[in-house]
Amino acid sequence: MSITTVGIIGAGTMGNGIAQACAVSGINVVMVDISDAAVQKGLATVSGSLDRLIKKEKITQADKDTALARIKTSTSYDDLKAAQLVIEAATENYELKLKILQQVDGIVAPEVIIASNTSSISITKLAAATSRADRFIGMHFFNPVPMMALVEIIRGLQTSDATHDAVKAMALALGKSPITVKNAPGFVVNRILVPMINEAFFVLAEGLATPEDIDAGMKLGCNQPIGPLALADMVGLDVCLAVMDVYLAEFGDSKYRACPLLREMVAAGRLGRKTGSGVYQY
C-alpha cells in the first residue's frame, strides 16, 4: 500500500510532531482534534518549530510554506476518509483511545490501516476492539517527534505482514529508524526507561542525593544526555505514573510499584515542565 495521506487524531505534543514529520517528508496530513482552538494551537506549534529550523538554516521559508500547505486541520473524523493510514495520538488513557478507535473504525474504508501511538497500552487488546485487527498496529513515536529518529512498530497478535511492511516503509520515508517489537506492556524502550525513572524517585525519596546530583550521576556515569528526573519533568510525572500503574496491573509484579513520592507529586499537580513545577522549577 502506498501511503500518501496520513490522518492524525490529536493535535497535542505528539500529534503535531507527527504531523510536522509527515508534512516535511512530502506526505499530506489531516490533523483532527475536538476543537478548532486545539488544532490551530497544534498548527501554530508546527509553524514555530519550522521557524527554528529556518533560523538554523536547515530548511528555507519555501520549505516551511510547502510543509504547512500539506497539513489540513479539522474537527470532524469524516475528513479522515482521505487517509490510507490513521494514527491515533490521544492522551494515554485506554477508555479514551478505545472510544476514538471504534469511532474511526466505523468511518474509514476497510483497507485503511489504523495505528496507535500508545506508549504502554496493549496493541492486541486495542486491535481486538476494531473490525480490522489485521490492519491495526502500534506506531510509537518519541518526543520531540521531528528530532527523534526512533519509531517502535508494535505488532499485535493479529497484525498482518502487509500492515507491518507498509507502516515500516512509511516510517523509513519519514527519515526515521524503526524497530519492530512484539506486543507487551511498555514495549522495549519504556519498559526499560520508566522503571529507571521510577527508581530515581525512590533514590530521591530516600534522600541519597539531591536531584541535581542524581541526574549528574546518570549523565556522567551512564553517558545519558539528560538525567532521569529532568527527563521525568519533560515527559510529565503524570505520564510516568500512569505507565507504572499499567505495568503493575498487567504484569502483577511488585517491582513495578510506583514510588510514593512520584504519586504524591502528581497528586499535588507538580507534573513537570507543563505545569512549571515538578522535580525542578521552570
Short mmCIF file of C-alpha atoms in Angstrom, two decimals:
data_model
loop_
_atom_site.label_atom_id
_atom_site.label_comp_id
_atom_site.label_asym_id
_atom_site.label_seq_id
_atom_site.Cartn_x
_atom_site.Cartn_y
_atom_site.Cartn_z
CA MET A 1 0.00 0.00 0.00
CA SER A 2 1.25 3.48 -0.88
CA ILE A 3 0.63 5.93 1.96
CA THR A 4 0.26 9.47 0.59
CA THR A 5 -2.13 10.90 3.20
CA VAL A 6 -1.97 10.32 6.95
CA GLY A 7 -4.78 11.13 9.36
CA ILE A 8 -3.70 12.14 12.86
CA ILE A 9 -6.09 12.20 15.80
CA GLY A 10 -4.82 14.63 18.40
CA ALA A 11 -3.04 17.94 17.80
CA GLY A 12 -1.07 17.93 21.04
CA THR A 13 2.65 17.42 21.50
CA MET A 14 2.82 14.03 19.80
CA GLY A 15 0.13 14.67 17.19
CA ASN A 16 1.55 17.92 15.88
CA GLY A 17 5.05 16.45 15.95
CA ILE A 18 3.95 13.53 13.78
CA ALA A 19 2.13 15.98 11.50
CA GLN A 20 5.31 18.00 11.05
CA ALA A 21 7.43 14.93 10.33
CA CYS A 22 4.95 13.77 7.69
CA ALA A 23 4.46 17.17 6.04
CA VAL A 24 8.20 17.87 5.81
CA SER A 25 8.64 14.45 4.17
CA GLY A 26 6.05 15.17 1.46
CA ILE A 27 3.10 13.32 2.99
CA ASN A 28 -0.29 15.03 3.21
CA VAL A 29 -1.81 15.28 6.69
CA VAL A 30 -5.31 15.60 8.12
CA MET A 31 -4.91 16.62 11.79
CA VAL A 32 -8.09 16.26 13.85
CA ASP A 33 -8.90 17.36 17.39
CA ILE A 34 -12.00 18.13 19.43
CA SER A 35 -11.97 21.89 18.82
CA ASP A 36 -10.72 24.37 16.25
CA ALA A 37 -8.70 26.05 19.00
CA ALA A 38 -6.88 22.79 19.68
CA VAL A 39 -5.97 22.14 16.04
CA GLN A 40 -4.93 25.75 15.48
CA LYS A 41 -2.69 25.56 18.55
CA GLY A 42 -1.14 22.40 17.12
CA LEU A 43 -0.62 24.05 13.75
CA ALA A 44 0.99 27.08 15.44
CA THR A 45 3.38 24.73 17.24
CA VAL A 46 4.41 23.19 13.91
CA SER A 47 4.91 26.67 12.45
CA GLY A 48 7.11 27.69 15.37
CA SER A 49 9.14 24.51 15.11
CA LEU A 50 9.72 25.09 11.40
CA ASP A 51 10.77 28.69 12.14
CA ARG A 52 13.51 27.36 14.42
CA LEU A 53 14.71 25.10 11.60
CA ILE A 54 14.83 28.13 9.28
CA LYS A 55 16.98 30.01 11.82
CA LYS A 56 19.34 27.03 11.91
CA GLU A 57 19.39 27.11 8.09
CA LYS A 58 18.16 23.51 7.87
CA ILE A 59 15.14 24.47 5.77
CA THR A 60 14.03 27.52 3.77
CA GLN A 61 10.93 29.68 4.09
CA ALA A 62 9.63 28.00 0.93
CA ASP A 63 10.12 24.58 2.57
CA LYS A 64 8.09 25.77 5.56
CA ASP A 65 5.28 27.13 3.40
CA THR A 66 5.11 23.89 1.40
CA ALA A 67 5.03 21.76 4.57
CA LEU A 68 2.28 23.83 6.20
CA ALA A 69 0.22 23.66 3.00
CA ARG A 70 0.22 19.85 3.33
CA ILE A 71 -1.47 19.98 6.75
CA LYS A 72 -5.26 20.19 6.76
CA THR A 73 -6.90 20.75 10.14
CA SER A 74 -10.36 19.52 11.09
CA THR A 75 -12.68 18.77 13.99
CA SER A 76 -14.52 16.02 12.07
CA TYR A 77 -13.47 12.37 11.80
CA ASP A 78 -15.20 12.32 8.38
CA ASP A 79 -12.20 14.16 6.95
CA LEU A 80 -10.03 11.14 7.81
CA LYS A 81 -11.61 9.26 4.89
CA ALA A 82 -8.91 10.66 2.60
CA ALA A 83 -6.13 8.87 4.54
CA GLN A 84 -4.54 5.49 3.89
CA LEU A 85 -3.18 5.45 7.45
CA VAL A 86 -4.78 6.95 10.56
CA ILE A 87 -2.59 7.45 13.64
CA GLU A 88 -4.33 7.92 16.99
CA ALA A 89 -2.24 10.20 19.22
CA ALA A 90 -4.66 10.95 22.04
CA THR A 91 -3.97 11.01 25.79
CA GLU A 92 -2.62 7.76 27.29
CA ASN A 93 -5.98 6.51 28.53
CA TYR A 94 -7.42 3.15 27.46
CA GLU A 95 -11.11 4.11 27.58
CA LEU A 96 -10.50 7.30 25.59
CA LYS A 97 -8.39 5.53 22.96
CA LEU A 98 -10.97 2.75 22.67
CA LYS A 99 -13.78 5.25 22.08
CA ILE A 100 -11.78 7.12 19.42
CA LEU A 101 -10.60 3.98 17.64
CA GLN A 102 -14.07 2.46 17.45
CA GLN A 103 -15.47 5.70 16.03
CA VAL A 104 -12.75 5.92 13.39
CA ASP A 105 -13.06 2.22 12.58
CA GLY A 106 -16.68 2.80 11.63
CA ILE A 107 -15.88 5.75 9.35
CA VAL A 108 -12.77 4.96 7.29
CA ALA A 109 -12.64 2.40 4.48
CA PRO A 110 -11.92 -1.25 5.38
CA GLU A 111 -8.47 -1.22 3.75
CA VAL A 112 -7.23 1.77 5.79
CA ILE A 113 -4.57 0.96 8.39
CA ILE A 114 -5.15 2.28 11.91
CA ALA A 115 -2.19 2.82 14.23
CA SER A 116 -1.98 3.88 17.86
CA ASN A 117 0.85 6.00 19.22
CA THR A 118 0.32 4.49 22.68
CA SER A 119 3.40 4.10 24.85
CA SER A 120 2.06 1.36 27.11
CA ILE A 121 -1.39 0.01 26.17
CA SER A 122 -1.75 -3.42 24.54
CA ILE A 123 -1.93 -3.24 20.75
CA THR A 124 -3.53 -6.70 20.67
CA LYS A 125 -6.28 -5.51 23.03
CA LEU A 126 -6.91 -2.30 21.08
CA ALA A 127 -6.91 -4.19 17.76
CA ALA A 128 -9.49 -6.67 19.02
CA ALA A 129 -11.93 -3.82 19.63
CA THR A 130 -11.90 -2.90 15.93
CA SER A 131 -13.19 -4.65 12.80
CA ARG A 132 -9.70 -4.64 11.21
CA ALA A 133 -7.39 -6.31 13.73
CA ASP A 134 -5.08 -7.43 10.91
CA ARG A 135 -4.75 -3.80 9.77
CA PHE A 136 -4.12 -2.42 13.26
CA ILE A 137 -0.63 -1.70 14.57
CA GLY A 138 1.32 0.30 17.14
CA MET A 139 3.43 3.18 15.88
CA HIS A 140 5.19 4.66 18.92
CA PHE A 141 6.97 7.91 18.12
CA PHE A 142 9.27 9.62 20.60
CA ASN A 143 9.21 13.23 21.77
CA PRO A 144 10.21 15.56 20.16
CA VAL A 145 8.98 13.70 17.07
CA PRO A 146 10.71 15.86 14.41
CA MET A 147 14.10 15.31 16.09
CA MET A 148 13.92 11.74 17.43
CA ALA A 149 14.86 9.03 14.94
CA LEU A 150 13.26 6.08 16.70
CA VAL A 151 9.82 4.67 15.96
CA GLU A 152 8.76 1.47 17.71
CA ILE A 153 6.49 -0.53 15.39
CA ILE A 154 4.46 -2.85 17.58
CA ARG A 155 2.76 -5.88 16.13
CA GLY A 156 -0.36 -7.10 17.84
CA LEU A 157 -1.04 -10.82 17.73
CA GLN A 158 -3.37 -10.19 14.76
CA THR A 159 -1.27 -7.67 12.77
CA SER A 160 -0.59 -8.85 9.20
CA ASP A 161 2.80 -8.81 7.49
CA ALA A 162 1.42 -6.44 4.85
CA THR A 163 0.34 -3.94 7.51
CA HIS A 164 3.70 -4.13 9.25
CA ASP A 165 5.62 -3.70 5.99
CA ALA A 166 3.53 -0.71 4.86
CA VAL A 167 3.96 1.09 8.18
CA LYS A 168 7.69 0.32 8.33
CA ALA A 169 8.12 1.70 4.80
CA MET A 170 6.23 4.82 5.79
CA ALA A 171 8.45 5.31 8.89
CA LEU A 172 11.54 5.00 6.70
CA ALA A 173 10.04 7.56 4.30
CA LEU A 174 9.89 9.97 7.25
CA GLY A 175 13.63 9.50 7.75
CA LYS A 176 13.05 7.51 10.94
CA SER A 177 14.84 4.39 12.17
CA PRO A 178 12.07 1.93 13.05
CA ILE A 179 12.46 -1.15 15.22
CA THR A 180 9.90 -3.97 15.25
CA VAL A 181 8.62 -5.02 18.66
CA LYS A 182 6.25 -7.72 19.89
CA ASN A 183 3.27 -6.56 21.89
CA ALA A 184 3.93 -6.32 25.65
CA PRO A 185 3.33 -3.54 28.20
CA GLY A 186 5.79 -0.71 27.58
CA PHE A 187 7.19 -2.47 24.50
CA VAL A 188 11.02 -2.09 24.61
CA VAL A 189 12.15 1.45 25.36
CA ASN A 190 9.60 2.47 28.00
CA ARG A 191 9.73 -0.99 29.58
CA ILE A 192 13.34 -0.17 30.49
CA LEU A 193 13.14 3.62 30.77
CA VAL A 194 10.12 4.29 33.01
CA PRO A 195 11.12 1.84 35.78
CA MET A 196 14.54 3.53 35.74
CA ILE A 197 12.85 6.92 36.22
CA ASN A 198 10.71 5.41 38.99
CA GLU A 199 13.85 4.09 40.71
CA ALA A 200 15.37 7.57 40.53
CA PHE A 201 12.35 8.82 42.51
CA PHE A 202 12.97 6.13 45.14
CA VAL A 203 16.61 7.29 45.38
CA LEU A 204 15.39 10.88 45.75
CA ALA A 205 12.74 9.94 48.33
CA GLU A 206 15.35 8.10 50.41
CA GLY A 207 17.50 11.24 50.47
CA LEU A 208 20.53 9.53 48.94
CA ALA A 209 21.38 12.58 46.85
CA THR A 210 19.95 15.85 45.55
CA PRO A 211 18.00 15.84 42.27
CA GLU A 212 20.91 17.63 40.61
CA ASP A 213 23.43 15.05 41.79
CA ILE A 214 21.20 12.10 40.84
CA ASP A 215 20.87 13.48 37.33
CA ALA A 216 24.56 14.38 37.10
CA GLY A 217 25.48 10.87 38.23
CA MET A 218 23.43 9.22 35.49
CA LYS A 219 24.65 11.66 32.85
CA LEU A 220 28.32 11.28 33.74
CA GLY A 221 28.26 7.64 34.79
CA CYS A 222 25.95 6.21 32.14
CA ASN A 223 26.56 8.69 29.33
CA GLN A 224 22.90 9.74 29.26
CA PRO A 225 22.21 13.13 27.62
CA ILE A 226 19.65 14.03 30.30
CA GLY A 227 19.18 12.77 33.84
CA PRO A 228 16.14 10.62 34.76
CA LEU A 229 14.50 13.24 36.99
CA ALA A 230 14.87 16.02 34.42
CA LEU A 231 13.53 13.60 31.83
CA ALA A 232 10.55 12.80 34.05
CA ASP A 233 9.75 16.52 34.18
CA MET A 234 9.94 16.65 30.39
CA VAL A 235 7.75 13.56 29.87
CA GLY A 236 5.30 14.57 32.60
CA LEU A 237 5.18 12.99 36.05
CA ASP A 238 1.53 12.05 35.49
CA VAL A 239 2.52 10.11 32.36
CA CYS A 240 5.32 8.30 34.22
CA LEU A 241 2.89 7.36 37.00
CA ALA A 242 0.23 6.17 34.56
CA VAL A 243 2.73 3.95 32.77
CA MET A 244 3.98 2.41 36.02
CA ASP A 245 0.38 1.70 37.05
CA VAL A 246 -0.22 -0.07 33.71
CA TYR A 247 2.88 -2.22 34.25
CA LEU A 248 1.82 -3.16 37.78
CA ALA A 249 -1.68 -4.08 36.63
CA GLU A 250 -0.53 -6.01 33.54
CA PHE A 251 2.47 -7.86 34.99
CA GLY A 252 1.26 -8.21 38.59
CA ASP A 253 4.86 -7.83 39.72
CA SER A 254 5.64 -5.56 42.70
CA LYS A 255 8.85 -4.36 41.08
CA TYR A 256 6.60 -2.06 39.04
CA ARG A 257 5.14 -0.36 42.13
CA ALA A 258 5.19 3.40 41.59
CA CYS A 259 7.29 5.37 44.06
CA PRO A 260 5.05 7.05 46.66
CA LEU A 261 6.90 10.33 46.12
CA LEU A 262 6.04 10.24 42.40
CA ARG A 263 2.38 9.62 43.24
CA GLU A 264 2.42 12.41 45.83
CA MET A 265 3.88 14.95 43.41
CA VAL A 266 1.26 14.07 40.79
CA ALA A 267 -1.48 14.50 43.41
CA ALA A 268 -0.04 17.96 44.15
CA GLY A 269 -0.24 18.91 40.48
CA ARG A 270 3.54 19.13 40.15
CA LEU A 271 3.69 17.40 36.78
CA GLY A 272 6.93 18.86 35.40
CA ARG A 273 7.60 21.36 32.63
CA LYS A 274 3.98 21.58 31.51
CA THR A 275 2.88 22.92 34.91
CA GLY A 276 6.03 24.92 35.63
CA SER A 277 6.93 22.74 38.58
CA GLY A 278 7.99 19.12 39.01
CA VAL A 279 11.23 17.84 40.45
CA TYR A 280 12.62 21.18 39.25
CA GLN A 281 11.10 24.65 38.87
CA TYR A 282 10.57 26.12 35.38
#
